[in-house]
mmCIF file of C-alpha atoms in Angstrom:
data_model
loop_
_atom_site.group_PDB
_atom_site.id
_atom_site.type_symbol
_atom_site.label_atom_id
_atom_site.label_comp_id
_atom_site.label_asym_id
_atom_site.label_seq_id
_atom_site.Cartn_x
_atom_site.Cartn_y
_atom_site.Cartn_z
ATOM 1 C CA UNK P 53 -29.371 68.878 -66.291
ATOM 2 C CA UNK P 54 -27.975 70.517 -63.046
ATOM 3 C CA UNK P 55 -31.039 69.480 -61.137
ATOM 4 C CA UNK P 56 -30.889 65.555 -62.809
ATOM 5 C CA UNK P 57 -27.822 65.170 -61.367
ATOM 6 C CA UNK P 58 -28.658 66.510 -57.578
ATOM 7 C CA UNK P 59 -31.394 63.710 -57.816
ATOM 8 C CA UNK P 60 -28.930 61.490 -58.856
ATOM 9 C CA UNK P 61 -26.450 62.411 -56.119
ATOM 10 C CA UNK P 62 -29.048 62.721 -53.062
ATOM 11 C CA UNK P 63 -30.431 58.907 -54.453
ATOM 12 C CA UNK P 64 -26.452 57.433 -54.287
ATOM 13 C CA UNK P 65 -26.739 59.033 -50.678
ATOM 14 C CA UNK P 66 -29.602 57.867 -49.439
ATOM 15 C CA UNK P 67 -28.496 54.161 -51.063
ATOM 16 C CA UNK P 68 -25.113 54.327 -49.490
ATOM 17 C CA UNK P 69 -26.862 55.327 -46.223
ATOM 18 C CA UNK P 70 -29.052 52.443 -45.742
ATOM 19 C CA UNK P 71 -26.268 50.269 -46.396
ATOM 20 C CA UNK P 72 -23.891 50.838 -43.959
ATOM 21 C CA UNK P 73 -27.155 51.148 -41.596
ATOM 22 C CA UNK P 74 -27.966 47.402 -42.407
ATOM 23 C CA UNK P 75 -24.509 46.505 -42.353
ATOM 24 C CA UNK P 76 -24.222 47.954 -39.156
ATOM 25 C CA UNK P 77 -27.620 46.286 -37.362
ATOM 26 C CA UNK P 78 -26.216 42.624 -38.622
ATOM 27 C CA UNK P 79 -22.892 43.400 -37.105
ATOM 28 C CA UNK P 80 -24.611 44.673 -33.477
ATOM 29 C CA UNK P 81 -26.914 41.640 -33.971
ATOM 30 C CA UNK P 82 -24.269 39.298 -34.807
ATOM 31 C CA UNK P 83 -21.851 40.585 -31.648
ATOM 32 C CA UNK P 84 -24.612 39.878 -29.484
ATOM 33 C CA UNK P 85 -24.227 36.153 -28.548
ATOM 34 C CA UNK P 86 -20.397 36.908 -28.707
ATOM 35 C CA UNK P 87 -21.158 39.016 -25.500
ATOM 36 C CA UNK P 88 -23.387 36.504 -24.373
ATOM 37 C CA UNK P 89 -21.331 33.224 -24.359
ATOM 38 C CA UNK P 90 -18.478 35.417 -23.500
ATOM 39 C CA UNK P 91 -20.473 36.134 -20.486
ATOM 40 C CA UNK P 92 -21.831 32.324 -20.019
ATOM 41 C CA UNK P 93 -17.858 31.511 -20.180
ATOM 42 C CA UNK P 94 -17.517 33.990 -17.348
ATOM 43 C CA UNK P 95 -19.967 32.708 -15.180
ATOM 44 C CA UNK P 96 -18.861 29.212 -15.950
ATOM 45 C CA UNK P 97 -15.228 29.886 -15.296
ATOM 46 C CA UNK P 98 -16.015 31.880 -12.224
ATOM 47 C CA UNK P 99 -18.112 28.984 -10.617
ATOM 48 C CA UNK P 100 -15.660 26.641 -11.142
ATOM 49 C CA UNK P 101 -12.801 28.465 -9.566
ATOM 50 C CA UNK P 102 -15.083 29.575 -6.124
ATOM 51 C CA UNK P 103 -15.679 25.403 -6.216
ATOM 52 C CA UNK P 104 -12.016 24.729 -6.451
ATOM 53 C CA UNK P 105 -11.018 27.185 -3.565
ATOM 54 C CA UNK P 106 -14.270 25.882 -1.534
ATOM 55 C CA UNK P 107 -12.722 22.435 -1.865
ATOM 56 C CA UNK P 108 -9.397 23.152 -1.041
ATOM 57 C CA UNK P 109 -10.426 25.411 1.923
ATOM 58 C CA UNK P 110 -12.401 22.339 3.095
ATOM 59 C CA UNK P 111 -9.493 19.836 2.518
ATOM 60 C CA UNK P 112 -7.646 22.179 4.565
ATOM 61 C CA UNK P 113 -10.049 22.245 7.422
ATOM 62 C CA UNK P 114 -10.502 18.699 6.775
ATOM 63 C CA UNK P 115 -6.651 17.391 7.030
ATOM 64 C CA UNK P 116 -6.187 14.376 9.584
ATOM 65 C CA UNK P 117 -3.738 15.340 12.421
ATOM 66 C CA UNK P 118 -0.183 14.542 11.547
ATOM 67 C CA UNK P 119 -0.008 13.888 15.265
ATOM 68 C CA UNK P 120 2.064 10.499 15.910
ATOM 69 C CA UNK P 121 0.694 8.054 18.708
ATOM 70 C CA UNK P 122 2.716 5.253 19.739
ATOM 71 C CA UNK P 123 1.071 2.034 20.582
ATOM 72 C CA UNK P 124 2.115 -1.466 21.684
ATOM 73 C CA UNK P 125 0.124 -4.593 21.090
ATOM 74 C CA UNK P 126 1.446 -8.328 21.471
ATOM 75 C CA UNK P 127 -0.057 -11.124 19.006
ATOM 76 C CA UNK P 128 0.126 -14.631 21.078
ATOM 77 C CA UNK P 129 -1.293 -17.908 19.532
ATOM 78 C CA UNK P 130 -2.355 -19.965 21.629
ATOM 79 C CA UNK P 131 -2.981 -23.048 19.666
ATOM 80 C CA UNK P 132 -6.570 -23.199 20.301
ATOM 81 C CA UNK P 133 -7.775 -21.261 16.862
ATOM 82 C CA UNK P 134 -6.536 -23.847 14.382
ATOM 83 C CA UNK P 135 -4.634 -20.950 13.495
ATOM 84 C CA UNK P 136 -2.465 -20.425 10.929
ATOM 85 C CA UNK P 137 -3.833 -22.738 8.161
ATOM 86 C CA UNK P 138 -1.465 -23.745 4.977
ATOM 87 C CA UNK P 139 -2.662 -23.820 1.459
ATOM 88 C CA UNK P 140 -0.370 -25.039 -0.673
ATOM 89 C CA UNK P 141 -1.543 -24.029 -3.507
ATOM 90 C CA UNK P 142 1.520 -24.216 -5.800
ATOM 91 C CA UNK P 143 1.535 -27.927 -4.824
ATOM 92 C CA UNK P 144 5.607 -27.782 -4.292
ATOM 93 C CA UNK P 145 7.006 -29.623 -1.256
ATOM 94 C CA UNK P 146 8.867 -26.641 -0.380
ATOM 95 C CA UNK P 147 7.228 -23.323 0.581
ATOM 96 C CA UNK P 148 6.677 -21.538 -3.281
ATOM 97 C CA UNK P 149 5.245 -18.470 -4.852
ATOM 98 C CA UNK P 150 1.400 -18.365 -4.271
ATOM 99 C CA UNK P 151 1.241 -20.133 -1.403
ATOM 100 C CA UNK P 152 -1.097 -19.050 1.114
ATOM 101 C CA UNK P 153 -1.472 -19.112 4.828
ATOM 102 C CA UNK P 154 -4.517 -17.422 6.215
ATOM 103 C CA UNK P 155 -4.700 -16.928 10.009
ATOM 104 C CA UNK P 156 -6.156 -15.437 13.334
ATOM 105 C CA UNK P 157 -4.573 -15.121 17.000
ATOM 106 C CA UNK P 158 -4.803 -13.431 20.371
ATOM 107 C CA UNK P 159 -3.934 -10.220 21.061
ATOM 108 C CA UNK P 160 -3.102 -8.506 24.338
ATOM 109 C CA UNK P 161 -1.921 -4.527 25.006
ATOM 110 C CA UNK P 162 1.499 -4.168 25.563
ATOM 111 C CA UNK P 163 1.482 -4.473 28.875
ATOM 112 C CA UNK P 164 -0.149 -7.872 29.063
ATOM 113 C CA UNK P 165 -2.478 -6.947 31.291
ATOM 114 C CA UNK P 166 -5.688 -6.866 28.852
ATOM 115 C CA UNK P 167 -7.167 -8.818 26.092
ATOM 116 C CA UNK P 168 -7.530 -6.290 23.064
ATOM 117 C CA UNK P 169 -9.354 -9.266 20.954
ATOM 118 C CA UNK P 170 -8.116 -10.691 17.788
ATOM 119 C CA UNK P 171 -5.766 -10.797 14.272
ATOM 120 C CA UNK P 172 -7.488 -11.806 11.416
ATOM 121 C CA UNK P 173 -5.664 -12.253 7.784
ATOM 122 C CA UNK P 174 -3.703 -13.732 5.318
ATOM 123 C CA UNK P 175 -0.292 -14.040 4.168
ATOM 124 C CA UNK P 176 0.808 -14.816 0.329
ATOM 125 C CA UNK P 177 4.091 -16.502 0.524
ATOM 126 C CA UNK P 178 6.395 -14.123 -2.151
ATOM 127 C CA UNK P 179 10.022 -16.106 -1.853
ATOM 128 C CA UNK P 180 10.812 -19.218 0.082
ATOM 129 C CA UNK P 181 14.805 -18.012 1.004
ATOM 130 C CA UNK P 182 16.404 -21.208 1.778
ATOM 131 C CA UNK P 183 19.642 -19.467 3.022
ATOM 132 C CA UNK P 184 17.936 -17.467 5.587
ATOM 133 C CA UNK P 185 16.289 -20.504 7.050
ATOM 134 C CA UNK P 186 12.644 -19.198 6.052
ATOM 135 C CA UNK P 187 10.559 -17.518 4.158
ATOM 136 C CA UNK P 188 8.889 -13.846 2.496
ATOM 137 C CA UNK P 189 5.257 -13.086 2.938
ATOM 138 C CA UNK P 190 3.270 -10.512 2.009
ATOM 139 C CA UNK P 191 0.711 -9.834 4.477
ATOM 140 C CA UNK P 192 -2.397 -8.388 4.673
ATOM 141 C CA UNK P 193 -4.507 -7.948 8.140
ATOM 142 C CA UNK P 194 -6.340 -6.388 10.605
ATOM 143 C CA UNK P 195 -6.361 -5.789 14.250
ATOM 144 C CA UNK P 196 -9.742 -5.769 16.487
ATOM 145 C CA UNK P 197 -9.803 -3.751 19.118
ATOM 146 C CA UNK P 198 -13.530 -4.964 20.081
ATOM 147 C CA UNK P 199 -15.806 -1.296 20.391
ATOM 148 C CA UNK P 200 -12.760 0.390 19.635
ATOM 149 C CA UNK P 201 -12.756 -0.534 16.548
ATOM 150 C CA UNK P 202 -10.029 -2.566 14.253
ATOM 151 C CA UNK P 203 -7.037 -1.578 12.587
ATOM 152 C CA UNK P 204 -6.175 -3.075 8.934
ATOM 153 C CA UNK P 205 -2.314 -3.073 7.633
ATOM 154 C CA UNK P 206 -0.860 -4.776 4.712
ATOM 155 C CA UNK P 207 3.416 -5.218 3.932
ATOM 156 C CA UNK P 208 6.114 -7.561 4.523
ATOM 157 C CA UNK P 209 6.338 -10.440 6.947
ATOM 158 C CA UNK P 210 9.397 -12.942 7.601
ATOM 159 C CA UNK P 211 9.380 -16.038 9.167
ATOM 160 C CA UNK P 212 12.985 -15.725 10.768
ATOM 161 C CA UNK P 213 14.204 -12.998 12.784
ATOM 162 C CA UNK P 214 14.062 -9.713 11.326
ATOM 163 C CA UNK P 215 12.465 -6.512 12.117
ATOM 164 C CA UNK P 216 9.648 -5.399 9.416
ATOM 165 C CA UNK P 217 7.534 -2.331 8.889
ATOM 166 C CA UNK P 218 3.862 -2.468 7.488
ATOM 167 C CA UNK P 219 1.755 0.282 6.665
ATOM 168 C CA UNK P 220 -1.446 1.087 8.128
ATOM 169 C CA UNK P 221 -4.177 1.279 5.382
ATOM 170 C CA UNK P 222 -7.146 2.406 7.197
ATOM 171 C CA UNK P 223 -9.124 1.595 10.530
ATOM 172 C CA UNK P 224 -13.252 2.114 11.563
ATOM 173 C CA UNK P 225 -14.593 3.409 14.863
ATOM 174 C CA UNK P 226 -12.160 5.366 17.088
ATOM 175 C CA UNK P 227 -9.387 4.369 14.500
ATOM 176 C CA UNK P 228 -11.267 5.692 11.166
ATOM 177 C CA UNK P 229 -9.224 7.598 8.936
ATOM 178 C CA UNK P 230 -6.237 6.318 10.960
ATOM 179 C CA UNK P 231 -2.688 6.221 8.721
ATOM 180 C CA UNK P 232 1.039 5.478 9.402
ATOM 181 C CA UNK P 233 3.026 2.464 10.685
ATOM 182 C CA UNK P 234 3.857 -0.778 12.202
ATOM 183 C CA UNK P 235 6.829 -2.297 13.551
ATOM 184 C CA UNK P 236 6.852 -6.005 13.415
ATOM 185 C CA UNK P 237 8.916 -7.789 16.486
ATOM 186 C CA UNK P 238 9.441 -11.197 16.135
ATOM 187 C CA UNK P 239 9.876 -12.889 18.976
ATOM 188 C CA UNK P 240 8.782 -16.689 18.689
ATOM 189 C CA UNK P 241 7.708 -17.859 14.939
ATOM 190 C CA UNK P 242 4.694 -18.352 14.966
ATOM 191 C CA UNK P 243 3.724 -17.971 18.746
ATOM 192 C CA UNK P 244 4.901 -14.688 19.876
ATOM 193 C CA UNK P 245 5.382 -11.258 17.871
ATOM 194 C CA UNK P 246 5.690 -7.919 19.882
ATOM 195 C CA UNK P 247 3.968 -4.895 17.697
ATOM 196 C CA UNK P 248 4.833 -0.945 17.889
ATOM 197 C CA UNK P 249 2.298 1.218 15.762
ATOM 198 C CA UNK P 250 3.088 4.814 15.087
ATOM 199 C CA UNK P 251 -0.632 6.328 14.126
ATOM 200 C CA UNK P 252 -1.517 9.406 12.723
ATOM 201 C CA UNK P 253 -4.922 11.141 11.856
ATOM 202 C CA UNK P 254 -7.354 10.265 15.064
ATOM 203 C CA UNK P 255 -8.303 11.417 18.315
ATOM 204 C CA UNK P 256 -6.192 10.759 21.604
ATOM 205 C CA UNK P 257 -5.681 6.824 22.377
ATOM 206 C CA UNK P 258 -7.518 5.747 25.523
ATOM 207 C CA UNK P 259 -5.271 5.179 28.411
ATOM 208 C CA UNK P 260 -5.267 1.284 28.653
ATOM 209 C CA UNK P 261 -3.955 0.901 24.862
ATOM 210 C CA UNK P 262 -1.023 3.487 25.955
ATOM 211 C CA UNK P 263 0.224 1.222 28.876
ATOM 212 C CA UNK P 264 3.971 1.041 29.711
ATOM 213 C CA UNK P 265 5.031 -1.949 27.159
ATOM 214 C CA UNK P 266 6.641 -5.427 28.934
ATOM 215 C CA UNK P 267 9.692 -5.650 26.447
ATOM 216 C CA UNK P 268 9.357 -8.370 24.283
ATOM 217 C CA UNK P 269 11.220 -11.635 25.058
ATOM 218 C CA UNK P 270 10.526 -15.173 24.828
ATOM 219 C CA UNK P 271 9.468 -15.803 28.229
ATOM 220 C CA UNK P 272 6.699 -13.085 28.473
ATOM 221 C CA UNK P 273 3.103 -14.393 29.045
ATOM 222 C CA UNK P 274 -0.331 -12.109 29.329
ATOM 223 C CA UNK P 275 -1.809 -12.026 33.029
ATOM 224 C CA UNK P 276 -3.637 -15.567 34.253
ATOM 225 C CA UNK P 277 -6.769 -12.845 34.505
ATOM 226 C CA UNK P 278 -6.329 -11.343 31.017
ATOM 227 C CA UNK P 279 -5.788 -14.772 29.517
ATOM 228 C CA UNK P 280 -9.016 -16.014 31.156
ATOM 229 C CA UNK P 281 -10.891 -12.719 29.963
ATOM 230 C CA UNK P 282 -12.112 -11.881 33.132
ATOM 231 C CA UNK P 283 -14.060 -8.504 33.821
ATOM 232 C CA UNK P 284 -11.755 -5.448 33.958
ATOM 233 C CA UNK P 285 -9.024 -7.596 32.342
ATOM 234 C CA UNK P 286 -10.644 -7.404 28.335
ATOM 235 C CA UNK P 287 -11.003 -4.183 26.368
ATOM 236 C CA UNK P 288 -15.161 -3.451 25.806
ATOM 237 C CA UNK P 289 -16.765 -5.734 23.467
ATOM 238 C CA UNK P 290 -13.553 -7.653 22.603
ATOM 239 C CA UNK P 291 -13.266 -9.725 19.476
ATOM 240 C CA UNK P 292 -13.196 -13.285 20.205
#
């Protein structure tokens, strides 16, 4: 009897033994791929944050100059570019919403001396403001600068006489990645408007775009040799 019940005993042992052993090799086999995507994870998480920093560390070496260069340009038309053109598109007799006037005129560096090359754009007439005498536009343009490249800005433009400021949108050659402002001057609508830009994010101007400025007035007039786009008296490659 004594030695049935040893047997018995040693039996519920070895049972209970192999048990927990089996129990324990599905547990260690099921915590395995825990570790593992828990490691994946890791490796996933920790590649995406050294990408974030290397993109912010090159965004930091990468920042355009918050520099400001000041530069003064006249626009002139000369009534030989069938320039500006009116579309009337809202078929109104008086200037209305929609309307569209797209144009292109001379331009000289401030000090009159040089022809810089051309302006080339439209304007989309926003409110015809009868009191004022005039009208609203919103404009949207570009500058050439012949190998120097071309400017583009886009904002308001008035047909009677107050100041406006544009933003510049972009640029390509020595003004790519170019960003800031422009002061609008009107002088003589629409022969005459006298521009100051304020530009940020490119190398130093050249010289003859930096030029003590004639101040604007009605009377001024570029040089008989920069008119007639003689050599020395146009910037390189000037738009014509």
């Amino acid at each position: 009897m004594a030695a049935s019940s040893a047997s018995t005993i040693l039996r519920y042992a070895a049972s209970s033994f192999t048990s927990k052993l089996t129990v324990a090799q599905k547990l260690s086999s099921f915590g395995q791929p825990k570790n593992l995507v828990a490691s994946q994870h890791l490796k996933i998480s920790t590649s995406a944050s050294s990408a974030v920093a290397k993109s912010s560390r090159s965004f930091s070496s990468d920042s355009r100059s918050s520099q400001v260069q000041e530069m003064h340009v006249y626009e002139i038309n000369e009534l030989d570019r069938g320039s500006p053109a009116y579309l009337r598109l809202s078929q109104k007799t008086v200037n209305s919403l929609g309307d569209l006037v797209p144009f292109s005129n001379k331009v000289y560096t401030g000090d009159l001396k040089k022809r810089c090359g051309i302006t080339s754009g439209i304007c989309i007439l926003i409110k015809h403001e009868e009191e004022k005498k005039g009208d609203r536009y919103e404009a949207i343009y570009s500058f050439y600068f012949g190998d120097y490249g071309h400017i583009a800005v886009q904002g308001p433009y008035l047909t009677y006489p107050v100041d406006t400021h544009l933003a510049v949108t972009g640029g390509s050659g020595l003004f790519e990645g170019v960003y800031g402002t422009v002061k609008l001057h009107q002088i003589v609508f629409p022969f005459k408007i006298f521009y100051t830009f304020y530009l940020k994010g490119i190398p130093d101007l050249p010289k003859e775009l930096t030029g003590e400025p004639v101040p604007p007035s009605k009377e001024v007039e570029p040089t008989a040799e920069a008119k007639a786009c003689q050599p020395g008296h146009t910037l390189p490659g000037f738009t014509d």
